[in-house]
Amino acid sequence: KQAGIPFTVFEKNPEVGGSWFENRYPGARDDTSSRGYTHLFCYDYPYEYSYSPRDHNLKYFKWVADAFKIRGDIKFNTEVTAMLWDEMAAKWTLKTQGPDGPDVREFNAVISCVGFLSRPLMPEIEGRESFAGDAFHMAAWPDGVDVKGKRVAVVGSGASGYQTTPVIAETAAHTYLF
């Protein structure tokens, strides 16, 4: 923006932050140093934690959008559904779906910032369809879930499982980690 190059950001969510907007599971936080997420032009951003909790990361991304006045360049609630390269025209055609319906635009450059884990994938577990309790992916943690006094199974011990299992265990009757 400072260089005067016009751009458009397509954001599928109603707010900036990507994973930090979407991931709301208990204990969500950086699994690498918070400074690793800092843009070079924001090196002096005042982090409160070395490994920031989710809400602090989201605060940082909102600050970037506001401090550098890029909100007006973001098409919120708009998802890119296809990207097609035209070799002859040397342009990208992007198809999007947003609040006003489908749209098609051409660009001479595209920078993809789609996280490779941005779509939750539920594991195939025999009997999952008939399970009577709550079942959801950590990346799609529903608002208002209360695990107090419940028996909770966490499947997976990657960063999300590592972060949330101790927090869940504080109030659940029993926590199983697979």
Short mmCIF file of N, CA and C in Angstrom, two decimals, residues 32-164:
data_model
loop_
_atom_site.label_atom_id
_atom_site.label_comp_id
_atom_site.label_asym_id
_atom_site.label_seq_id
_atom_site.Cartn_x
_atom_site.Cartn_y
_atom_site.Cartn_z
N THR A 32 5.16 -21.49 18.64
CA THR A 32 6.49 -20.94 18.38
C THR A 32 6.49 -19.52 18.94
N SER A 33 7.63 -18.92 19.05
CA SER A 33 7.73 -17.58 19.61
C SER A 33 6.80 -16.60 18.89
N SER A 34 6.11 -15.79 19.65
CA SER A 34 5.19 -14.80 19.08
C SER A 34 5.89 -13.89 18.09
N ARG A 35 7.14 -13.59 18.33
CA ARG A 35 7.89 -12.72 17.41
C ARG A 35 8.00 -13.34 16.02
N GLY A 36 7.88 -14.66 15.93
CA GLY A 36 7.91 -15.33 14.64
C GLY A 36 6.72 -14.98 13.76
N TYR A 37 5.65 -14.48 14.37
CA TYR A 37 4.46 -14.07 13.62
C TYR A 37 4.48 -12.59 13.27
N THR A 38 5.46 -11.87 13.77
CA THR A 38 5.50 -10.42 13.60
C THR A 38 6.04 -10.05 12.23
N HIS A 39 5.35 -9.16 11.56
CA HIS A 39 5.84 -8.62 10.30
C HIS A 39 7.06 -7.75 10.58
N LEU A 40 7.99 -7.70 9.66
CA LEU A 40 9.21 -6.92 9.87
C LEU A 40 8.92 -5.45 10.13
N PHE A 41 7.84 -4.93 9.54
CA PHE A 41 7.52 -3.52 9.74
C PHE A 41 6.79 -3.27 11.06
N CYS A 42 6.63 -4.31 11.87
CA CYS A 42 5.96 -4.17 13.17
C CYS A 42 6.84 -4.71 14.30
N TYR A 43 8.14 -4.65 14.11
CA TYR A 43 9.07 -5.26 15.06
C TYR A 43 8.91 -4.72 16.48
N ASP A 44 8.38 -3.52 16.63
CA ASP A 44 8.27 -2.94 17.97
C ASP A 44 6.89 -3.14 18.59
N TYR A 45 6.07 -4.02 18.00
CA TYR A 45 4.75 -4.29 18.58
C TYR A 45 4.94 -4.85 20.00
N PRO A 46 4.21 -4.31 20.98
CA PRO A 46 4.41 -4.70 22.38
C PRO A 46 3.72 -6.02 22.77
N TYR A 47 4.39 -7.13 22.55
CA TYR A 47 3.84 -8.43 22.96
C TYR A 47 3.86 -8.55 24.47
N GLU A 48 2.78 -9.10 25.03
CA GLU A 48 2.71 -9.33 26.47
C GLU A 48 3.24 -10.71 26.85
N TYR A 49 3.32 -11.61 25.87
CA TYR A 49 3.74 -12.99 26.13
C TYR A 49 4.77 -13.41 25.08
N SER A 50 5.67 -14.29 25.47
CA SER A 50 6.61 -14.87 24.51
C SER A 50 5.88 -15.82 23.57
N TYR A 51 4.89 -16.54 24.10
CA TYR A 51 4.05 -17.46 23.33
C TYR A 51 2.61 -17.02 23.56
N SER A 52 2.15 -16.12 22.73
CA SER A 52 0.88 -15.44 22.96
C SER A 52 -0.34 -16.35 22.87
N PRO A 53 -1.31 -16.12 23.78
CA PRO A 53 -2.60 -16.79 23.67
C PRO A 53 -3.34 -16.28 22.43
N ARG A 54 -4.30 -17.04 21.98
CA ARG A 54 -5.06 -16.76 20.77
C ARG A 54 -5.58 -15.32 20.72
N ASP A 55 -6.20 -14.85 21.79
CA ASP A 55 -6.79 -13.51 21.77
C ASP A 55 -5.75 -12.41 21.56
N HIS A 56 -4.54 -12.62 22.05
CA HIS A 56 -3.48 -11.63 21.86
C HIS A 56 -2.97 -11.64 20.42
N ASN A 57 -2.94 -12.82 19.81
CA ASN A 57 -2.56 -12.90 18.39
C ASN A 57 -3.61 -12.21 17.53
N LEU A 58 -4.87 -12.46 17.83
CA LEU A 58 -5.95 -11.81 17.09
C LEU A 58 -5.88 -10.30 17.25
N LYS A 59 -5.56 -9.84 18.45
CA LYS A 59 -5.39 -8.40 18.71
C LYS A 59 -4.29 -7.81 17.83
N TYR A 60 -3.18 -8.56 17.66
CA TYR A 60 -2.07 -8.10 16.82
C TYR A 60 -2.53 -7.94 15.37
N PHE A 61 -3.23 -8.93 14.83
CA PHE A 61 -3.65 -8.85 13.43
C PHE A 61 -4.67 -7.74 13.21
N LYS A 62 -5.53 -7.51 14.17
CA LYS A 62 -6.47 -6.38 14.07
C LYS A 62 -5.70 -5.06 14.11
N TRP A 63 -4.69 -5.00 14.96
CA TRP A 63 -3.86 -3.79 15.05
C TRP A 63 -3.17 -3.51 13.72
N VAL A 64 -2.61 -4.55 13.08
CA VAL A 64 -1.96 -4.37 11.78
C VAL A 64 -2.95 -3.81 10.76
N ALA A 65 -4.15 -4.40 10.69
CA ALA A 65 -5.16 -3.96 9.73
C ALA A 65 -5.55 -2.50 9.96
N ASP A 66 -5.65 -2.11 11.22
CA ASP A 66 -6.04 -0.74 11.54
C ASP A 66 -4.87 0.24 11.42
N ALA A 67 -3.71 -0.11 11.95
CA ALA A 67 -2.55 0.79 11.94
C ALA A 67 -2.09 1.11 10.52
N PHE A 68 -2.21 0.14 9.62
CA PHE A 68 -1.76 0.35 8.25
C PHE A 68 -2.91 0.61 7.29
N LYS A 69 -4.09 0.82 7.87
CA LYS A 69 -5.29 1.24 7.12
C LYS A 69 -5.56 0.36 5.89
N ILE A 70 -5.61 -0.96 6.13
CA ILE A 70 -5.88 -1.86 5.01
C ILE A 70 -7.27 -2.49 5.06
N ARG A 71 -8.05 -2.20 6.08
CA ARG A 71 -9.40 -2.78 6.16
C ARG A 71 -10.23 -2.48 4.92
N GLY A 72 -10.07 -1.29 4.35
CA GLY A 72 -10.83 -0.92 3.16
C GLY A 72 -10.42 -1.70 1.92
N ASP A 73 -9.27 -2.38 1.99
CA ASP A 73 -8.78 -3.19 0.87
C ASP A 73 -9.13 -4.67 1.04
N ILE A 74 -9.85 -4.99 2.10
CA ILE A 74 -10.19 -6.38 2.39
C ILE A 74 -11.65 -6.64 2.05
N LYS A 75 -11.89 -7.69 1.30
CA LYS A 75 -13.25 -8.15 1.00
C LYS A 75 -13.56 -9.25 2.01
N PHE A 76 -14.24 -8.88 3.10
CA PHE A 76 -14.56 -9.85 4.15
C PHE A 76 -15.71 -10.77 3.71
N ASN A 77 -15.80 -11.90 4.37
CA ASN A 77 -16.83 -12.90 4.06
C ASN A 77 -16.80 -13.30 2.59
N THR A 78 -15.62 -13.28 2.00
CA THR A 78 -15.47 -13.59 0.58
C THR A 78 -14.40 -14.66 0.42
N GLU A 79 -14.78 -15.75 -0.20
CA GLU A 79 -13.87 -16.87 -0.38
C GLU A 79 -13.50 -17.02 -1.85
N VAL A 80 -12.22 -17.27 -2.09
CA VAL A 80 -11.76 -17.56 -3.44
C VAL A 80 -12.12 -19.01 -3.72
N THR A 81 -12.90 -19.23 -4.78
CA THR A 81 -13.35 -20.58 -5.12
C THR A 81 -12.55 -21.20 -6.26
N ALA A 82 -11.87 -20.37 -7.05
CA ALA A 82 -11.03 -20.89 -8.13
C ALA A 82 -10.02 -19.83 -8.55
N MET A 83 -8.83 -20.31 -8.96
CA MET A 83 -7.78 -19.45 -9.52
C MET A 83 -7.34 -20.10 -10.82
N LEU A 84 -7.45 -19.35 -11.89
CA LEU A 84 -7.09 -19.88 -13.21
C LEU A 84 -6.02 -19.00 -13.84
N TRP A 85 -4.93 -19.61 -14.31
CA TRP A 85 -3.84 -18.87 -14.94
C TRP A 85 -4.04 -18.88 -16.45
N ASP A 86 -3.99 -17.70 -17.07
CA ASP A 86 -4.08 -17.56 -18.52
C ASP A 86 -2.69 -17.23 -19.04
N GLU A 87 -2.03 -18.21 -19.62
CA GLU A 87 -0.66 -18.04 -20.09
C GLU A 87 -0.54 -16.94 -21.15
N MET A 88 -1.49 -16.89 -22.08
CA MET A 88 -1.44 -15.90 -23.17
C MET A 88 -1.58 -14.47 -22.64
N ALA A 89 -2.51 -14.27 -21.72
CA ALA A 89 -2.75 -12.93 -21.18
C ALA A 89 -1.81 -12.62 -20.02
N ALA A 90 -1.15 -13.65 -19.49
CA ALA A 90 -0.28 -13.51 -18.31
C ALA A 90 -1.05 -12.88 -17.16
N LYS A 91 -2.24 -13.43 -16.92
CA LYS A 91 -3.09 -12.93 -15.83
C LYS A 91 -3.77 -14.09 -15.12
N TRP A 92 -4.10 -13.83 -13.87
CA TRP A 92 -4.89 -14.76 -13.07
C TRP A 92 -6.35 -14.34 -13.12
N THR A 93 -7.23 -15.29 -13.25
CA THR A 93 -8.66 -15.05 -13.09
C THR A 93 -9.07 -15.69 -11.78
N LEU A 94 -9.61 -14.89 -10.87
CA LEU A 94 -10.08 -15.41 -9.58
C LEU A 94 -11.59 -15.38 -9.56
N LYS A 95 -12.14 -16.50 -9.13
CA LYS A 95 -13.58 -16.59 -8.91
C LYS A 95 -13.79 -16.56 -7.40
N THR A 96 -14.71 -15.71 -6.97
CA THR A 96 -14.97 -15.58 -5.54
C THR A 96 -16.46 -15.72 -5.26
N GLN A 97 -16.74 -16.01 -4.00
CA GLN A 97 -18.13 -16.07 -3.52
C GLN A 97 -18.18 -15.21 -2.26
N GLY A 98 -19.01 -14.17 -2.30
CA GLY A 98 -19.11 -13.27 -1.16
C GLY A 98 -20.54 -12.90 -0.86
N PRO A 99 -20.74 -11.92 -0.01
CA PRO A 99 -22.09 -11.51 0.40
C PRO A 99 -22.97 -11.07 -0.77
N ASP A 100 -22.35 -10.56 -1.83
CA ASP A 100 -23.12 -10.11 -3.00
C ASP A 100 -23.20 -11.18 -4.08
N GLY A 101 -22.80 -12.40 -3.75
CA GLY A 101 -22.85 -13.49 -4.71
C GLY A 101 -21.51 -13.75 -5.37
N PRO A 102 -21.51 -14.53 -6.46
CA PRO A 102 -20.25 -14.85 -7.13
C PRO A 102 -19.70 -13.65 -7.90
N ASP A 103 -18.36 -13.63 -8.04
CA ASP A 103 -17.70 -12.55 -8.76
C ASP A 103 -16.48 -13.14 -9.46
N VAL A 104 -16.05 -12.50 -10.53
CA VAL A 104 -14.86 -12.91 -11.28
C VAL A 104 -14.02 -11.66 -11.52
N ARG A 105 -12.72 -11.76 -11.22
CA ARG A 105 -11.80 -10.63 -11.42
C ARG A 105 -10.48 -11.14 -11.95
N GLU A 106 -9.76 -10.25 -12.65
CA GLU A 106 -8.43 -10.58 -13.16
C GLU A 106 -7.35 -9.84 -12.37
N PHE A 107 -6.22 -10.52 -12.18
CA PHE A 107 -5.08 -9.96 -11.47
C PHE A 107 -3.81 -10.38 -12.18
N ASN A 108 -2.76 -9.54 -12.08
CA ASN A 108 -1.49 -9.92 -12.68
C ASN A 108 -0.57 -10.62 -11.69
N ALA A 109 -0.96 -10.65 -10.43
CA ALA A 109 -0.19 -11.36 -9.40
C ALA A 109 -1.14 -11.85 -8.32
N VAL A 110 -0.82 -13.00 -7.76
CA VAL A 110 -1.62 -13.57 -6.67
C VAL A 110 -0.65 -14.07 -5.60
N ILE A 111 -0.93 -13.73 -4.37
CA ILE A 111 -0.18 -14.25 -3.23
C ILE A 111 -1.16 -15.04 -2.39
N SER A 112 -0.97 -16.34 -2.34
CA SER A 112 -1.87 -17.20 -1.58
C SER A 112 -1.40 -17.27 -0.14
N CYS A 113 -2.31 -16.99 0.77
CA CYS A 113 -2.00 -17.06 2.21
C CYS A 113 -2.93 -18.05 2.89
N VAL A 114 -3.34 -19.07 2.15
CA VAL A 114 -4.25 -20.07 2.69
C VAL A 114 -3.44 -21.04 3.54
N GLY A 115 -3.82 -21.18 4.79
CA GLY A 115 -3.16 -22.14 5.65
C GLY A 115 -3.49 -23.55 5.19
N PHE A 116 -2.50 -24.44 5.17
CA PHE A 116 -2.76 -25.78 4.68
C PHE A 116 -3.63 -26.58 5.64
N LEU A 117 -3.85 -26.07 6.84
CA LEU A 117 -4.74 -26.74 7.79
C LEU A 117 -6.01 -25.91 8.02
N SER A 118 -6.41 -25.15 7.02
CA SER A 118 -7.54 -24.24 7.21
C SER A 118 -8.90 -24.93 7.10
N ARG A 119 -8.93 -26.18 6.72
CA ARG A 119 -10.19 -26.94 6.64
C ARG A 119 -10.09 -28.14 7.57
N PRO A 120 -10.91 -28.18 8.62
CA PRO A 120 -10.85 -29.32 9.53
C PRO A 120 -11.16 -30.64 8.83
N LEU A 121 -10.42 -31.66 9.15
CA LEU A 121 -10.63 -33.00 8.61
C LEU A 121 -10.88 -33.94 9.78
N MET A 122 -12.11 -34.45 9.86
CA MET A 122 -12.44 -35.38 10.93
C MET A 122 -11.90 -36.76 10.58
N PRO A 123 -11.28 -37.42 11.54
CA PRO A 123 -10.74 -38.76 11.26
C PRO A 123 -11.88 -39.77 11.09
N GLU A 124 -11.61 -40.79 10.30
CA GLU A 124 -12.58 -41.85 10.11
C GLU A 124 -12.43 -42.82 11.27
N ILE A 125 -13.38 -42.79 12.18
CA ILE A 125 -13.37 -43.65 13.35
C ILE A 125 -14.65 -44.46 13.34
N GLU A 126 -14.52 -45.76 13.41
CA GLU A 126 -15.69 -46.63 13.38
C GLU A 126 -16.64 -46.25 14.52
N GLY A 127 -17.91 -46.06 14.19
CA GLY A 127 -18.93 -45.73 15.18
C GLY A 127 -19.12 -44.24 15.41
N ARG A 128 -18.32 -43.43 14.75
CA ARG A 128 -18.41 -41.98 14.95
C ARG A 128 -19.79 -41.43 14.64
N GLU A 129 -20.43 -41.96 13.59
CA GLU A 129 -21.75 -41.48 13.17
C GLU A 129 -22.81 -41.73 14.23
N SER A 130 -22.64 -42.78 15.02
CA SER A 130 -23.66 -43.12 16.02
C SER A 130 -23.32 -42.63 17.42
N PHE A 131 -22.19 -41.93 17.57
CA PHE A 131 -21.80 -41.41 18.88
C PHE A 131 -22.82 -40.37 19.33
N ALA A 132 -23.34 -40.52 20.54
CA ALA A 132 -24.42 -39.65 21.02
C ALA A 132 -23.92 -38.34 21.64
N GLY A 133 -22.65 -38.27 21.98
CA GLY A 133 -22.14 -37.06 22.61
C GLY A 133 -21.70 -36.01 21.61
N ASP A 134 -21.16 -34.93 22.14
CA ASP A 134 -20.62 -33.88 21.27
C ASP A 134 -19.33 -34.38 20.62
N ALA A 135 -19.14 -34.07 19.36
CA ALA A 135 -17.90 -34.41 18.65
C ALA A 135 -17.63 -33.30 17.65
N PHE A 136 -16.43 -32.75 17.71
CA PHE A 136 -16.07 -31.67 16.79
C PHE A 136 -14.57 -31.59 16.69
N HIS A 137 -14.12 -30.94 15.64
CA HIS A 137 -12.69 -30.73 15.41
C HIS A 137 -12.25 -29.54 16.24
N MET A 138 -11.03 -29.59 16.74
CA MET A 138 -10.50 -28.49 17.55
C MET A 138 -10.56 -27.16 16.81
N ALA A 139 -10.36 -27.18 15.48
CA ALA A 139 -10.38 -25.96 14.69
C ALA A 139 -11.80 -25.42 14.49
N ALA A 140 -12.81 -26.19 14.92
CA ALA A 140 -14.20 -25.74 14.81
C ALA A 140 -14.87 -25.82 16.19
N TRP A 141 -14.13 -25.43 17.21
CA TRP A 141 -14.63 -25.50 18.59
C TRP A 141 -15.84 -24.58 18.73
N PRO A 142 -17.01 -25.15 19.08
CA PRO A 142 -18.22 -24.32 19.18
C PRO A 142 -18.19 -23.40 20.40
N ASP A 143 -18.77 -22.22 20.25
CA ASP A 143 -18.90 -21.30 21.38
C ASP A 143 -19.79 -21.95 22.44
N GLY A 144 -19.47 -21.71 23.69
CA GLY A 144 -20.32 -22.15 24.79
C GLY A 144 -20.16 -23.59 25.22
N VAL A 145 -19.19 -24.31 24.69
CA VAL A 145 -18.99 -25.70 25.10
C VAL A 145 -18.46 -25.72 26.54
N ASP A 146 -19.09 -26.52 27.38
CA ASP A 146 -18.67 -26.65 28.76
C ASP A 146 -18.30 -28.11 29.00
N VAL A 147 -17.05 -28.38 29.35
CA VAL A 147 -16.59 -29.75 29.57
C VAL A 147 -16.57 -30.11 31.05
N LYS A 148 -17.02 -29.21 31.89
CA LYS A 148 -16.97 -29.44 33.34
C LYS A 148 -17.73 -30.72 33.69
N GLY A 149 -17.04 -31.61 34.39
CA GLY A 149 -17.65 -32.84 34.86
C GLY A 149 -17.85 -33.90 33.79
N LYS A 150 -17.41 -33.67 32.57
CA LYS A 150 -17.60 -34.64 31.49
C LYS A 150 -16.36 -35.48 31.28
N ARG A 151 -16.56 -36.61 30.63
CA ARG A 151 -15.44 -37.44 30.17
C ARG A 151 -15.13 -37.00 28.75
N VAL A 152 -13.90 -36.54 28.53
CA VAL A 152 -13.52 -35.95 27.26
C VAL A 152 -12.37 -36.74 26.64
N ALA A 153 -12.51 -37.05 25.36
CA ALA A 153 -11.43 -37.71 24.62
C ALA A 153 -10.87 -36.71 23.61
N VAL A 154 -9.57 -36.54 23.62
CA VAL A 154 -8.88 -35.70 22.65
C VAL A 154 -8.11 -36.65 21.74
N VAL A 155 -8.40 -36.57 20.44
CA VAL A 155 -7.72 -37.43 19.47
C VAL A 155 -6.67 -36.58 18.76
N GLY A 156 -5.41 -36.89 19.02
CA GLY A 156 -4.30 -36.16 18.40
C GLY A 156 -3.52 -35.38 19.43
N SER A 157 -2.22 -35.45 19.32
CA SER A 157 -1.37 -34.76 20.29
C SER A 157 -0.42 -33.78 19.61
N GLY A 158 -0.89 -33.21 18.48
CA GLY A 158 -0.13 -32.15 17.84
C GLY A 158 -0.24 -30.88 18.66
N ALA A 159 0.08 -29.75 18.08
CA ALA A 159 0.09 -28.49 18.82
C ALA A 159 -1.25 -28.20 19.48
N SER A 160 -2.36 -28.38 18.75
CA SER A 160 -3.67 -28.08 19.34
C SER A 160 -3.98 -29.02 20.50
N GLY A 161 -3.72 -30.31 20.31
CA GLY A 161 -3.96 -31.28 21.38
C GLY A 161 -3.09 -31.00 22.59
N TYR A 162 -1.84 -30.66 22.33
CA TYR A 162 -0.88 -30.35 23.39
C TYR A 162 -1.32 -29.12 24.19
N GLN A 163 -1.89 -28.14 23.50
CA GLN A 163 -2.30 -26.90 24.15
C GLN A 163 -3.59 -27.08 24.94
N THR A 164 -4.56 -27.78 24.37
CA THR A 164 -5.89 -27.82 24.98
C THR A 164 -6.08 -28.90 26.03
#
